[in-house]
Amino acid sequence: MQSLYSNGFEKIYDAMYQTFINYTDEYLFYNTLLKKYNKNSVLEIGSGTGNLAKHFIDNNFNYQGLDYSQDMVDLSSSKLPKGHFKQGDMRDFKLNNTVASIIITGRSTSYLLSNLDVTNALQSIYLNLDDNGILCFDFIDANRFFKMIKDGKHIHHAASFNNNQYTRDSYLNTNTSNNFMFDWDSKYFLIKQNKKTLIAEDKSEVRAFIKNEWKLLLHLNNFKVLECIDKPAYMFDCYAVVAQKIA
Ligand SMILES: C[S@@+](CC[C@H](N)C(=O)[O-])C[C@H]1O[C@@H](n2cnc3c(N)ncnc32)[C@H](O)[C@@H]1O
């Protein structure tokens, strides 16, 4: 996992994902939910390179970001000097004060590979939320996505940023030996003056979930599910869940 988000790769991620993800729409999605539940402080877990953070900060939200990768944290901090970003692991973190809401964005739940990882994350989140605080996160829906990648699937993506053209060739295949995992092999290319250069290569094992897994795991960790929203993303079928801490 780490190779994708550090050692210079964070800059490629930052460039390409601004094509893949519409962060304005992402902000509108989370802002609508947080307003609906009357929450004005937020911790974003998996804050990445700060592309979503920018919108929260521009709109004067009481915002903090947390990410496992120090390189992602450094890049978001340099892009947004007014932002509060810190390195940490969602499975074990402690804020100075509790917050009204926590969001886990960009399908960062895919890195909770075991049920112990999920439980540790939910327990940490519980301790860092105000009473009746809101947790909102998205996840890749195994039920739909695995039907699409069954027997293996090649997917090609193109992105452009600052006059640079990028492409990514992915090969995805299910790997259900342990949870609803899938293997994601990817090659990243930069195209300049008709010359295609391989700039990065990654092999990851990531996790998708079915809805009922989350419902049960949240219940076991003292969260009440308020909403489960169909939330298609650029590559995956996803759901977003809104849950409330039961004090
Ligand atoms: C797919 S990226 C999403 C980044 C950002 N939310 C976006 O939409 O651009 C996943 C992020 O989750 C972070 N991450 C992975 N495991 C984590 C963990 N255990 N705790 C906190 N962050 C984690 C990675 O470092 C990476 O920045």
PDB file of N, CA, C and O in Angstrom, residues 39 98-100 102 122-135 218 221-226 242-247:
ATOM      1  N   LYS A  39     -23.402  19.342  11.873  1.00  0.00           N
ATOM      2  CA  LYS A  39     -22.042  19.147  12.378  1.00  0.00           C
ATOM      3  C   LYS A  39     -21.123  20.166  11.713  1.00  0.00           C
ATOM      4  O   LYS A  39     -21.108  20.289  10.486  1.00  0.00           O
ATOM      5  N   THR A  98     -12.248  15.874  20.980  1.00  0.00           N
ATOM      6  CA  THR A  98     -13.184  15.122  20.134  1.00  0.00           C
ATOM      7  C   THR A  98     -13.782  16.057  19.083  1.00  0.00           C
ATOM      8  O   THR A  98     -13.765  17.283  19.239  1.00  0.00           O
ATOM      9  N   VAL A  99     -14.293  15.468  17.994  1.00  0.00           N
ATOM     10  CA  VAL A  99     -14.874  16.254  16.891  1.00  0.00           C
ATOM     11  C   VAL A  99     -16.323  15.801  16.677  1.00  0.00           C
ATOM     12  O   VAL A  99     -16.722  14.701  17.081  1.00  0.00           O
ATOM     13  N   ALA A 100     -17.085  16.681  15.987  1.00  0.00           N
ATOM     14  CA  ALA A 100     -18.512  16.394  15.769  1.00  0.00           C
ATOM     15  C   ALA A 100     -18.716  15.360  14.665  1.00  0.00           C
ATOM     16  O   ALA A 100     -19.720  14.649  14.655  1.00  0.00           O
ATOM     17  N   ILE A 102     -16.570  12.619  11.618  1.00  0.00           N
ATOM     18  CA  ILE A 102     -15.366  12.028  11.013  1.00  0.00           C
ATOM     19  C   ILE A 102     -15.786  11.445   9.671  1.00  0.00           C
ATOM     20  O   ILE A 102     -16.812  10.747   9.578  1.00  0.00           O
ATOM     21  N   LEU A 122     -12.900   1.486  14.043  1.00  0.00           N
ATOM     22  CA  LEU A 122     -14.178   1.961  14.592  1.00  0.00           C
ATOM     23  C   LEU A 122     -14.030   2.321  16.073  1.00  0.00           C
ATOM     24  O   LEU A 122     -14.625   3.298  16.551  1.00  0.00           O
ATOM     25  N   GLN A 123     -13.203   1.572  16.793  1.00  0.00           N
ATOM     26  CA  GLN A 123     -13.015   1.897  18.222  1.00  0.00           C
ATOM     27  C   GLN A 123     -12.258   3.218  18.386  1.00  0.00           C
ATOM     28  O   GLN A 123     -12.593   4.037  19.242  1.00  0.00           O
ATOM     29  N   SER A 124     -11.245   3.442  17.552  1.00  0.00           N
ATOM     30  CA  SER A 124     -10.511   4.716  17.607  1.00  0.00           C
ATOM     31  C   SER A 124     -11.413   5.879  17.238  1.00  0.00           C
ATOM     32  O   SER A 124     -11.391   6.935  17.880  1.00  0.00           O
ATOM     33  N   ILE A 125     -12.202   5.673  16.172  1.00  0.00           N
ATOM     34  CA  ILE A 125     -13.119   6.729  15.715  1.00  0.00           C
ATOM     35  C   ILE A 125     -14.120   7.050  16.821  1.00  0.00           C
ATOM     36  O   ILE A 125     -14.390   8.219  17.124  1.00  0.00           O
ATOM     37  N   TYR A 126     -14.640   6.009  17.454  1.00  0.00           N
ATOM     38  CA  TYR A 126     -15.615   6.182  18.545  1.00  0.00           C
ATOM     39  C   TYR A 126     -15.037   7.105  19.630  1.00  0.00           C
ATOM     40  O   TYR A 126     -15.681   8.041  20.079  1.00  0.00           O
ATOM     41  N   LEU A 127     -13.797   6.838  20.023  1.00  0.00           N
ATOM     42  CA  LEU A 127     -13.180   7.601  21.115  1.00  0.00           C
ATOM     43  C   LEU A 127     -12.907   9.056  20.729  1.00  0.00           C
ATOM     44  O   LEU A 127     -12.833   9.926  21.594  1.00  0.00           O
ATOM     45  N   ASN A 128     -12.748   9.318  19.430  1.00  0.00           N
ATOM     46  CA  ASN A 128     -12.425  10.674  18.977  1.00  0.00           C
ATOM     47  C   ASN A 128     -13.648  11.474  18.533  1.00  0.00           C
ATOM     48  O   ASN A 128     -13.510  12.605  18.070  1.00  0.00           O
ATOM     49  N   LEU A 129     -14.849  10.875  18.657  1.00  0.00           N
ATOM     50  CA  LEU A 129     -16.086  11.568  18.260  1.00  0.00           C
ATOM     51  C   LEU A 129     -16.813  12.104  19.493  1.00  0.00           C
ATOM     52  O   LEU A 129     -16.818  11.449  20.540  1.00  0.00           O
ATOM     53  N   ASP A 130     -17.465  13.268  19.331  1.00  0.00           N
ATOM     54  CA  ASP A 130     -18.379  13.755  20.383  1.00  0.00           C
ATOM     55  C   ASP A 130     -19.492  12.723  20.581  1.00  0.00           C
ATOM     56  O   ASP A 130     -19.772  11.924  19.671  1.00  0.00           O
ATOM     57  N   ASP A 131     -20.173  12.797  21.718  1.00  0.00           N
ATOM     58  CA  ASP A 131     -21.366  11.960  21.904  1.00  0.00           C
ATOM     59  C   ASP A 131     -22.351  12.294  20.781  1.00  0.00           C
ATOM     60  O   ASP A 131     -22.522  13.472  20.426  1.00  0.00           O
ATOM     61  N   ASN A 132     -22.960  11.285  20.206  1.00  0.00           N
ATOM     62  CA  ASN A 132     -23.879  11.438  19.061  1.00  0.00           C
ATOM     63  C   ASN A 132     -23.197  11.976  17.801  1.00  0.00           C
ATOM     64  O   ASN A 132     -23.871  12.454  16.881  1.00  0.00           O
ATOM     65  N   GLY A 133     -21.860  11.932  17.782  1.00  0.00           N
ATOM     66  CA  GLY A 133     -21.114  12.361  16.588  1.00  0.00           C
ATOM     67  C   GLY A 133     -21.409  11.452  15.400  1.00  0.00           C
ATOM     68  O   GLY A 133     -21.913  10.336  15.552  1.00  0.00           O
ATOM     69  N   ILE A 134     -21.080  11.974  14.213  1.00  0.00           N
ATOM     70  CA  ILE A 134     -21.418  11.282  12.968  1.00  0.00           C
ATOM     71  C   ILE A 134     -20.142  10.747  12.297  1.00  0.00           C
ATOM     72  O   ILE A 134     -19.127  11.443  12.218  1.00  0.00           O
ATOM     73  N   LEU A 135     -20.230   9.511  11.832  1.00  0.00           N
ATOM     74  CA  LEU A 135     -19.168   8.923  11.007  1.00  0.00           C
ATOM     75  C   LEU A 135     -19.734   8.712   9.607  1.00  0.00           C
ATOM     76  O   LEU A 135     -20.846   8.184   9.459  1.00  0.00           O
ATOM     77  N   LEU A 218     -20.523  -2.134  12.374  1.00  0.00           N
ATOM     78  CA  LEU A 218     -20.883  -0.864  13.027  1.00  0.00           C
ATOM     79  C   LEU A 218     -21.719  -1.142  14.281  1.00  0.00           C
ATOM     80  O   LEU A 218     -21.474  -0.568  15.345  1.00  0.00           O
ATOM     81  N   ASN A 221     -19.757  -2.271  17.184  1.00  0.00           N
ATOM     82  CA  ASN A 221     -18.882  -1.245  17.752  1.00  0.00           C
ATOM     83  C   ASN A 221     -19.648   0.018  18.175  1.00  0.00           C
ATOM     84  O   ASN A 221     -19.073   1.105  18.229  1.00  0.00           O
ATOM     85  N   ASN A 222     -20.948  -0.169  18.442  1.00  0.00           N
ATOM     86  CA  ASN A 222     -21.776   0.894  19.036  1.00  0.00           C
ATOM     87  C   ASN A 222     -22.018   2.108  18.136  1.00  0.00           C
ATOM     88  O   ASN A 222     -21.962   3.255  18.581  1.00  0.00           O
ATOM     89  N   PHE A 223     -22.242   1.817  16.870  1.00  0.00           N
ATOM     90  CA  PHE A 223     -22.694   2.852  15.946  1.00  0.00           C
ATOM     91  C   PHE A 223     -24.056   2.443  15.388  1.00  0.00           C
ATOM     92  O   PHE A 223     -24.301   1.260  15.137  1.00  0.00           O
ATOM     93  N   LYS A 224     -24.904   3.457  15.185  1.00  0.00           N
ATOM     94  CA  LYS A 224     -26.224   3.208  14.600  1.00  0.00           C
ATOM     95  C   LYS A 224     -26.193   3.689  13.149  1.00  0.00           C
ATOM     96  O   LYS A 224     -25.819   4.854  12.892  1.00  0.00           O
ATOM     97  N   VAL A 225     -26.558   2.824  12.209  1.00  0.00           N
ATOM     98  CA  VAL A 225     -26.550   3.226  10.799  1.00  0.00           C
ATOM     99  C   VAL A 225     -27.749   4.133  10.524  1.00  0.00           C
ATOM    100  O   VAL A 225     -28.891   3.768  10.814  1.00  0.00           O
ATOM    101  N   LEU A 226     -27.484   5.323   9.996  1.00  0.00           N
ATOM    102  CA  LEU A 226     -28.563   6.269   9.681  1.00  0.00           C
ATOM    103  C   LEU A 226     -28.928   6.222   8.200  1.00  0.00           C
ATOM    104  O   LEU A 226     -30.081   6.364   7.837  1.00  0.00           O
ATOM    105  N   VAL A 242     -23.667   6.569   6.564  1.00  0.00           N
ATOM    106  CA  VAL A 242     -23.664   7.562   7.637  1.00  0.00           C
ATOM    107  C   VAL A 242     -24.098   6.826   8.895  1.00  0.00           C
ATOM    108  O   VAL A 242     -25.133   6.151   8.897  1.00  0.00           O
ATOM    109  N   ALA A 243     -23.273   6.935   9.935  1.00  0.00           N
ATOM    110  CA  ALA A 243     -23.578   6.232  11.186  1.00  0.00           C
ATOM    111  C   ALA A 243     -23.380   7.192  12.354  1.00  0.00           C
ATOM    112  O   ALA A 243     -22.590   8.145  12.266  1.00  0.00           O
ATOM    113  N   GLN A 244     -24.104   6.922  13.437  1.00  0.00           N
ATOM    114  CA  GLN A 244     -24.010   7.804  14.607  1.00  0.00           C
ATOM    115  C   GLN A 244     -23.452   7.045  15.788  1.00  0.00           C
ATOM    116  O   GLN A 244     -23.830   5.889  16.022  1.00  0.00           O
ATOM    117  N   LYS A 245     -22.559   7.701  16.514  1.00  0.00           N
ATOM    118  CA  LYS A 245     -22.013   7.106  17.735  1.00  0.00           C
ATOM    119  C   LYS A 245     -23.123   7.003  18.781  1.00  0.00           C
ATOM    120  O   LYS A 245     -23.825   7.979  19.043  1.00  0.00           O
ATOM    121  N   ILE A 246     -23.293   5.823  19.338  1.00  0.00           N
ATOM    122  CA  ILE A 246     -24.273   5.663  20.414  1.00  0.00           C
ATOM    123  C   ILE A 246     -23.521   5.866  21.729  1.00  0.00           C
ATOM    124  O   ILE A 246     -22.623   5.084  22.056  1.00  0.00           O
ATOM    125  N   ALA A 247     -23.842   6.941  22.426  1.00  0.00           N
ATOM    126  CA  ALA A 247     -23.066   7.282  23.643  1.00  0.00           C
ATOM    127  C   ALA A 247     -23.404   6.322  24.781  1.00  0.00           C
ATOM    128  O   ALA A 247     -24.494   5.794  24.846  1.00  0.00           O
TER     129      ALA A 247
END
